[in-house]
mmCIF file of C-alpha atoms and ligand atoms in Angstrom:
data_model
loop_
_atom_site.group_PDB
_atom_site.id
_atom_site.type_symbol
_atom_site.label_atom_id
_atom_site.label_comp_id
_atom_site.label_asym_id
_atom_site.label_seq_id
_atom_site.Cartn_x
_atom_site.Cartn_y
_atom_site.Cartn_z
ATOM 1 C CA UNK A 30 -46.550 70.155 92.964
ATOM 2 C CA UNK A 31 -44.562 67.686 95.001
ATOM 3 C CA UNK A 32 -45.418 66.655 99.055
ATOM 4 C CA UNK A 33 -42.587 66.520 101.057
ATOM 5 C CA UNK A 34 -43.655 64.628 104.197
ATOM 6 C CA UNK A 35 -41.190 65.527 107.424
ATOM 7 C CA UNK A 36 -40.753 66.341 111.411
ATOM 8 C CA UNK A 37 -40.925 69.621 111.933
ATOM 9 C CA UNK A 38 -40.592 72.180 114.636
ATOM 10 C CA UNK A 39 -42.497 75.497 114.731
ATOM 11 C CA UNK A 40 -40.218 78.130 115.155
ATOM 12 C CA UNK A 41 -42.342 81.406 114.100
ATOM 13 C CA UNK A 42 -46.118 82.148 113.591
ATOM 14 C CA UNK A 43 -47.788 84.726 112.628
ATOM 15 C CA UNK A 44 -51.071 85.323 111.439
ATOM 16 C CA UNK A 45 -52.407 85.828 107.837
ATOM 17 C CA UNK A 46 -55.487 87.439 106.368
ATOM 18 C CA UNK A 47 -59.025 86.337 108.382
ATOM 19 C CA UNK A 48 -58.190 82.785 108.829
ATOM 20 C CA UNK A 49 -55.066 81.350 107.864
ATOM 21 C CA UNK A 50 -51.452 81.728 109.560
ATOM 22 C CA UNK A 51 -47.848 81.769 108.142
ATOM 23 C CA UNK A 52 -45.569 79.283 109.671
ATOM 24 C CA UNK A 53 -41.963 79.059 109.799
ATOM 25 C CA UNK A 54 -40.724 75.532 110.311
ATOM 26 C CA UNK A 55 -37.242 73.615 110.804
ATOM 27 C CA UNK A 56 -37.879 70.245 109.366
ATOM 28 C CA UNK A 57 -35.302 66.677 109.613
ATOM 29 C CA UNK A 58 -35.536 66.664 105.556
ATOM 30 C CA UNK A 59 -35.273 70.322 104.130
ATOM 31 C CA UNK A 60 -34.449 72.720 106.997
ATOM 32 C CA UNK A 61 -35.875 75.857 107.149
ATOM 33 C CA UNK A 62 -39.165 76.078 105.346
ATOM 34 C CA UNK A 63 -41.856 78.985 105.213
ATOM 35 C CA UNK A 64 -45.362 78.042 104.392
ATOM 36 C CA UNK A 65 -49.036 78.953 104.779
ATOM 37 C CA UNK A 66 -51.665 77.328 106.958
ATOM 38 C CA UNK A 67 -54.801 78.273 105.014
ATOM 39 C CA UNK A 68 -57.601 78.197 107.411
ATOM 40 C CA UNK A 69 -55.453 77.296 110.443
ATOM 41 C CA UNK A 70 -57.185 79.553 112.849
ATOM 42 C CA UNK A 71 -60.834 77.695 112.030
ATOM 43 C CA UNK A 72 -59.627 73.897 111.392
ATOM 44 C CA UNK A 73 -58.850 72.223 114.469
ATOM 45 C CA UNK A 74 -58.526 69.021 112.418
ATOM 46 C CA UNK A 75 -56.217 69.928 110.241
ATOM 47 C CA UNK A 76 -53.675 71.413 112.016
ATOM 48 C CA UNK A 77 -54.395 70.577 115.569
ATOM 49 C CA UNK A 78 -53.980 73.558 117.962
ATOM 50 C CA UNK A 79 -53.309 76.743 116.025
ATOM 51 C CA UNK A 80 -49.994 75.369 115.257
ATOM 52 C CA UNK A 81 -48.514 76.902 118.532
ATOM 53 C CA UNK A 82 -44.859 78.091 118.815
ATOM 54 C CA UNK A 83 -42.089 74.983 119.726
ATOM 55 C CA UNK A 84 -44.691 72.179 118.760
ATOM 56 C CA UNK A 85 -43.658 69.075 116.656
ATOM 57 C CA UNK A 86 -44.950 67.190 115.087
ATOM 58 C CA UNK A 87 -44.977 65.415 110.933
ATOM 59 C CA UNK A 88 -45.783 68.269 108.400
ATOM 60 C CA UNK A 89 -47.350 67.525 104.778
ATOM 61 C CA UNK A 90 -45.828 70.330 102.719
ATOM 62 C CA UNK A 91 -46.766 71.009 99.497
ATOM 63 C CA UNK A 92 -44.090 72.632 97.526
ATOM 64 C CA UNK A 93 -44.311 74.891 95.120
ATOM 65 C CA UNK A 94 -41.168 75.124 93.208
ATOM 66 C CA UNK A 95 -39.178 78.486 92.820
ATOM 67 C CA UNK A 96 -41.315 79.705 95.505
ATOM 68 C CA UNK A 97 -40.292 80.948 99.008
ATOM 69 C CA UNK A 98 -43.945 80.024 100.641
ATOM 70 C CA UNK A 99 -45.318 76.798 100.717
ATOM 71 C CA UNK A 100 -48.466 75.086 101.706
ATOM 72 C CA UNK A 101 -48.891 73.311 104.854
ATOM 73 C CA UNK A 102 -51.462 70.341 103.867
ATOM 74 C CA UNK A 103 -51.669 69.027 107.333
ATOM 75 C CA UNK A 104 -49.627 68.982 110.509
ATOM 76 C CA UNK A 105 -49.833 65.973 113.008
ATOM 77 C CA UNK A 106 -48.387 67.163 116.691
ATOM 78 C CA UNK A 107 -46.914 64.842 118.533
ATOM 79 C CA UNK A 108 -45.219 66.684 120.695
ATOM 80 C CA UNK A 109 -47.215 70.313 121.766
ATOM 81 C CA UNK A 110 -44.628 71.567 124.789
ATOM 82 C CA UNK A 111 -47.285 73.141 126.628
ATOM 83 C CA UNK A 112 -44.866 73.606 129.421
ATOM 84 C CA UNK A 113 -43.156 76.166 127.301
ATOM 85 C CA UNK A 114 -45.454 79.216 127.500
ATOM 86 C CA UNK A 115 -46.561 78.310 131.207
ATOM 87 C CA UNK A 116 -42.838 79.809 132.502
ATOM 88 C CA UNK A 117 -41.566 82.860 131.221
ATOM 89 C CA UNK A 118 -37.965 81.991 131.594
ATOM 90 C CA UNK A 119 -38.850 78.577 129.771
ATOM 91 C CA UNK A 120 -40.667 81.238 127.291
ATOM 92 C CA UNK A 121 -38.234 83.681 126.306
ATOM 93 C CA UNK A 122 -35.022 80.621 126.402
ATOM 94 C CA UNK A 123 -37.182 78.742 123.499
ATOM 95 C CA UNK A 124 -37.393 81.793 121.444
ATOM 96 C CA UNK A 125 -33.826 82.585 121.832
ATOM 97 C CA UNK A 126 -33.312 78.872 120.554
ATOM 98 C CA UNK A 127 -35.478 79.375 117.605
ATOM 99 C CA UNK A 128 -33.732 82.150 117.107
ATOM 100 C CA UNK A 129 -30.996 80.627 116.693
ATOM 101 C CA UNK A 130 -32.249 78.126 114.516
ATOM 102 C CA UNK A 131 -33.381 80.170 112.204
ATOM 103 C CA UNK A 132 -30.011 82.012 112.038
ATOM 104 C CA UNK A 133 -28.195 78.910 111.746
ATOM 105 C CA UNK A 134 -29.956 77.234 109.280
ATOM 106 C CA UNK A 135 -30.373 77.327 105.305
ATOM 107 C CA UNK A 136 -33.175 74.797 103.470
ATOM 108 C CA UNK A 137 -30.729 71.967 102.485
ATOM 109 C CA UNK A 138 -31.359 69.033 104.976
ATOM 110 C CA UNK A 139 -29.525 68.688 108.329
ATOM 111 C CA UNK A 140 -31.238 65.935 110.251
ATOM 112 C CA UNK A 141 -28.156 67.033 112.844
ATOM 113 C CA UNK A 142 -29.229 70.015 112.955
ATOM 114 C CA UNK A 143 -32.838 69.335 113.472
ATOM 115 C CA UNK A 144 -31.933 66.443 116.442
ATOM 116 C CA UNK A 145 -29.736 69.441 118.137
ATOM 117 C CA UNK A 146 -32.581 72.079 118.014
ATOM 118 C CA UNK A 147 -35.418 69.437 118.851
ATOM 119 C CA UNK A 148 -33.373 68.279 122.538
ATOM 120 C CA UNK A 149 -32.883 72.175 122.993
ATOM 121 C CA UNK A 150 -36.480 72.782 123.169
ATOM 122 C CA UNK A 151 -36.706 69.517 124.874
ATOM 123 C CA UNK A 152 -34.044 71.071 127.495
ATOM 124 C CA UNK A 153 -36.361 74.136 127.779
ATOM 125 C CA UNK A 154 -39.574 72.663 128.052
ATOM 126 C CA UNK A 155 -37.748 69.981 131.208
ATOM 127 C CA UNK A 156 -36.362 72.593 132.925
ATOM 128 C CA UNK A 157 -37.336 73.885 136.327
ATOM 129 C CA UNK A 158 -38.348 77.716 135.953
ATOM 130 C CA UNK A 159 -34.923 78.142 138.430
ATOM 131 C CA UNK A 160 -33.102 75.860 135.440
ATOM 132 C CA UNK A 161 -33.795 77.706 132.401
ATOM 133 C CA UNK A 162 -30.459 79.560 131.616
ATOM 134 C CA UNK A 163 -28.343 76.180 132.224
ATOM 135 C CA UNK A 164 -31.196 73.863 130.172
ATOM 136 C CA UNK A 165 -31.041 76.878 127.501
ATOM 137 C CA UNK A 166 -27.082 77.273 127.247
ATOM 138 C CA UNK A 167 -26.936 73.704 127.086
ATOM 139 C CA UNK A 168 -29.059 73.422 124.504
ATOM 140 C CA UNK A 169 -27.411 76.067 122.335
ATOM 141 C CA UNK A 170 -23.779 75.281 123.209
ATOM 142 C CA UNK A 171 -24.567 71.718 121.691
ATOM 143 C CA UNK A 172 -26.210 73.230 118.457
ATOM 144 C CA UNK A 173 -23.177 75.167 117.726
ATOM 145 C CA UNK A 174 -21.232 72.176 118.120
ATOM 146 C CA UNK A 175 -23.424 70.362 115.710
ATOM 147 C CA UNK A 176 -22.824 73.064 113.497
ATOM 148 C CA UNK A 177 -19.052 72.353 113.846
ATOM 149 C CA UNK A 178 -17.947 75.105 115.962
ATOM 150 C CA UNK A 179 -17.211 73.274 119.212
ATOM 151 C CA UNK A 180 -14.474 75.875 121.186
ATOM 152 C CA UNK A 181 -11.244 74.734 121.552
ATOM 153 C CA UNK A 182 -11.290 73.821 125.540
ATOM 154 C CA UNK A 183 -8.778 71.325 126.207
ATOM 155 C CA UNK A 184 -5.506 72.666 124.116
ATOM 156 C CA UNK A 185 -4.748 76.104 123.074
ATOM 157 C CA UNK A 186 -6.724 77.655 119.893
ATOM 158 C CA UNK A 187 -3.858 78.897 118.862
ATOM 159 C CA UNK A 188 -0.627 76.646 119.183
ATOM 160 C CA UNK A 189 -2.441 73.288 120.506
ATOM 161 C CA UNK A 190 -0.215 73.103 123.747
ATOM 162 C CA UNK A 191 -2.506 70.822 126.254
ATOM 163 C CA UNK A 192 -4.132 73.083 128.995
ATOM 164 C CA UNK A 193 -4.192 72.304 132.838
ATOM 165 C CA UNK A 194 -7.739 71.502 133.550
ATOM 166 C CA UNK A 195 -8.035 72.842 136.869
ATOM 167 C CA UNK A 196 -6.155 76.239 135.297
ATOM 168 C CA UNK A 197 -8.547 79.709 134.546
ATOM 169 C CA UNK A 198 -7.383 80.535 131.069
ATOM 170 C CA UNK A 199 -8.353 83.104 128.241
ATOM 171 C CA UNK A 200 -11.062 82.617 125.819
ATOM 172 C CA UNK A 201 -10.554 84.498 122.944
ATOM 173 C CA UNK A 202 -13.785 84.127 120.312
ATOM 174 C CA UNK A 203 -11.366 84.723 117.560
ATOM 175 C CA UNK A 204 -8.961 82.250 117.933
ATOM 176 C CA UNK A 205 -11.691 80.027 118.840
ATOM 177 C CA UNK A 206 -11.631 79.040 122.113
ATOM 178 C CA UNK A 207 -9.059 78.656 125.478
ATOM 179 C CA UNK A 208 -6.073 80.067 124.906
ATOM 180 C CA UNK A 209 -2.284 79.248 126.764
ATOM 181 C CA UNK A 210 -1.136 82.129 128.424
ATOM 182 C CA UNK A 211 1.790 82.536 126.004
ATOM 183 C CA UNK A 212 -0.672 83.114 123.543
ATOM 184 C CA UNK A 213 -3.298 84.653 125.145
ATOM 185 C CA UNK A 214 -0.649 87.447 126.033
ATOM 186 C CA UNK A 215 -0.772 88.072 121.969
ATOM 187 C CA UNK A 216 -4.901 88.135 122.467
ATOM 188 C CA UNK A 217 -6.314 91.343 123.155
ATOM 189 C CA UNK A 218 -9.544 91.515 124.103
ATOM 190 C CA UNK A 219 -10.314 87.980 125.220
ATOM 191 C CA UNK A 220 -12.443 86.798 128.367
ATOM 192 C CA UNK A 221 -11.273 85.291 131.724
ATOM 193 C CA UNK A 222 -13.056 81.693 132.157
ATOM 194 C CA UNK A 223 -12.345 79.933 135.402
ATOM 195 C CA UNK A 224 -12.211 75.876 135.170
ATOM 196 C CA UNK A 225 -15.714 75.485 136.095
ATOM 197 C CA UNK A 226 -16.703 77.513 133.592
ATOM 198 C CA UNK A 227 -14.786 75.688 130.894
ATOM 199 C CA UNK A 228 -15.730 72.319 132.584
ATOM 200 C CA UNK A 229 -19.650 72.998 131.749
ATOM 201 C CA UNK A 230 -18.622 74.236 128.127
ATOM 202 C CA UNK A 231 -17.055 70.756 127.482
ATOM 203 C CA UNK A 232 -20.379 69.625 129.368
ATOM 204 C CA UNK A 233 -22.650 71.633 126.576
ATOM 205 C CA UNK A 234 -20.512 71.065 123.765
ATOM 206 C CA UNK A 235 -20.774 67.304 124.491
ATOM 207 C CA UNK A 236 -24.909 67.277 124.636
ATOM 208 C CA UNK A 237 -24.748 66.446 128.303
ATOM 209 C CA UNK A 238 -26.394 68.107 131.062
ATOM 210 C CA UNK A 239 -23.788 70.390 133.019
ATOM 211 C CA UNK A 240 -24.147 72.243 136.062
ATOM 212 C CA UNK A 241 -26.679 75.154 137.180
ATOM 213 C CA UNK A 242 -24.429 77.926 137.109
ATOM 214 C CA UNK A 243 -25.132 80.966 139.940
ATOM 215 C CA UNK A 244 -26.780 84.104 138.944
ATOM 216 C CA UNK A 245 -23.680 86.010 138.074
ATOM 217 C CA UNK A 246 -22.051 83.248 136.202
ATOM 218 C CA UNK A 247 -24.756 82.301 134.655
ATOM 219 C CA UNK A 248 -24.676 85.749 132.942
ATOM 220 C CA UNK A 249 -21.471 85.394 132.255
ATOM 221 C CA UNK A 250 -21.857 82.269 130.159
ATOM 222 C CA UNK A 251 -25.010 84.233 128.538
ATOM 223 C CA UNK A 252 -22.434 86.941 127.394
ATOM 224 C CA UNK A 253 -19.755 84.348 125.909
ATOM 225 C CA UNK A 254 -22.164 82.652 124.192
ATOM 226 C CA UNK A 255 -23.801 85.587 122.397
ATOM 227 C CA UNK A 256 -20.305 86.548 121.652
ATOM 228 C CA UNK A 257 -19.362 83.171 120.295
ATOM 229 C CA UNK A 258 -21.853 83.042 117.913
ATOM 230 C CA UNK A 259 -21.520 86.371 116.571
ATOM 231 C CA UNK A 260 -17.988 85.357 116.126
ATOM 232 C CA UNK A 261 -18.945 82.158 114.228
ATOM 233 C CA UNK A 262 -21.937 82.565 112.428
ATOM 234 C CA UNK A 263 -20.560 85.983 111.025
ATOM 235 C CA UNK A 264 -23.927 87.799 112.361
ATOM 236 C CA UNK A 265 -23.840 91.835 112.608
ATOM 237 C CA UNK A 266 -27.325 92.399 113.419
ATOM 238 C CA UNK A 267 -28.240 92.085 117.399
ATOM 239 C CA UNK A 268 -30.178 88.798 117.831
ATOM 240 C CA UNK A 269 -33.902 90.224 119.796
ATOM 241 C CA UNK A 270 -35.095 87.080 120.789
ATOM 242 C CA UNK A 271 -31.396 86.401 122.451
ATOM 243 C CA UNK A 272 -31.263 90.289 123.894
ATOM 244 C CA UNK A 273 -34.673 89.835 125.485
ATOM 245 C CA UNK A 274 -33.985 86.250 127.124
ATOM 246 C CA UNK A 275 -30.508 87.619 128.087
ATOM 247 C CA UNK A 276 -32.002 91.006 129.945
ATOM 248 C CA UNK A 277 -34.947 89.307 131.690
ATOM 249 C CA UNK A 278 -33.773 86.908 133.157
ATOM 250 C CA UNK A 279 -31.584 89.026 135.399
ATOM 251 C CA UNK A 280 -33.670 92.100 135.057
ATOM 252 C CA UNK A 281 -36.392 89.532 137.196
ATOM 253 C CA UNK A 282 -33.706 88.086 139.403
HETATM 254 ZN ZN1 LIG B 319 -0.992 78.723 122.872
#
């Protein structure tokens, strides 16, 4: 049995039998892994906390080859994001992320990857309860990117003709981003996106922190993005962690 030593994010838990949880980690060296926490609910020592959702910290896996389920030897947090489950807004925009993640990512390494989902939740957990969509749509715009899907923005999708920043232009998921409005005439079905709107998705794309959109634009940009990634990750099933963050937030507003 070989010990893979790594970072690692908790993205699911769940628990097992009396004592023991199932874990579902993204980790720097072997992406997605699923493994079991024998006696995590009892041993504090081992696996400090109860291996709470969004913590990091180094994992010692013990792998068990041709097997889908693991063994977690030990888990070292250093960094427990209690801030997470204080907000609900903070809440429900890190389980859309690890949502996500898990959607987005296979078990080959992608130390990309992992940096892109580990400033998301670091996004999340920094953001004021009033902050949460922006911190959260930055967070997964830049993971997309990471996964090489940035939107075209800057020059048509579709014929690469440059595009007046200050212009509102289409968006059309399929064609993969802003389209010129020759083109976008050939487009049905794509979205209006004024310049400020395509000024924060070069802001996301980028990893840098873009603006707090209003209430209704904010929704907006929570709509494109779901749309964008159903688009480009080729996913027919509705995303529930995404659909809850989506509805609350306004649902509360
Ligand atoms: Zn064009």
């Amino acid at each position: 049995m070989a010990t893979l030593v790594t970072e690692a994010v908790v993205l699911h838990a769940f628990d097992y039998l009396e004592t023991s949880r199932i874990i579902r980690l993204m980790t720097r060296e072997a992406g997605i892994q699923s493994v079991l926490a024998r006696g995590a609910r009892n041993s504090k020592k081992r696996f400090s906390g109860a291996l709470d959702l969004f913590a990091q910290g180094t994992a010692e896996i013990q792998v068990r080859e041709g097997r889908d389920l693991h063994s977690l030897a030990s888990f070292e947090i250093t960094r427990a994001r209690p801030q997470i489950a204080r907000d609900v807004g903070r809440f429900t925009a890190a389980s859309m992320i690890a949502e996500l993640a898990l959607k987005s990512s296979g078990d080959e390494p992608a130390p990309g990857l992992f940096d892109s989902i580990e400033s998301a939740f670091e996004r999340v957990a920094a953001s004021e309860p009033s902050e949460t969509i922006a911190g959260a749509l930055a967070g997964a715009w830049y993971i997309v990117a990471t996964l090489g899907f940035t939107p075209a923005l800057d020059v048509c999708a579709s014929c690469h003709t440059a595009l007046d920043p200050a212009a509102t232009v289409a968006f059309s998921h399929r064609a993969g981003g802003a389209l010129c409005s020759r083109c976008a005439s050939l487009a049905p079905g794509s979205r209006t996106l004024p310049p400020d709107a395509r000024s924060a998705l070069r802001q996301w794309t980028s990893g840098v922190d873009g603006p707090i959109p209003g209430q209704s634009e904010g929704r907006a940009h929570q709509r494109l993005f779901r749309e964008f990634f159903h688009e480009h990750l080729g996913i027919e099933h509705e995303l529930r962690a995404y659909r809850v963050w989506e509805l609350g937030e306004w649902s509360a507003a």
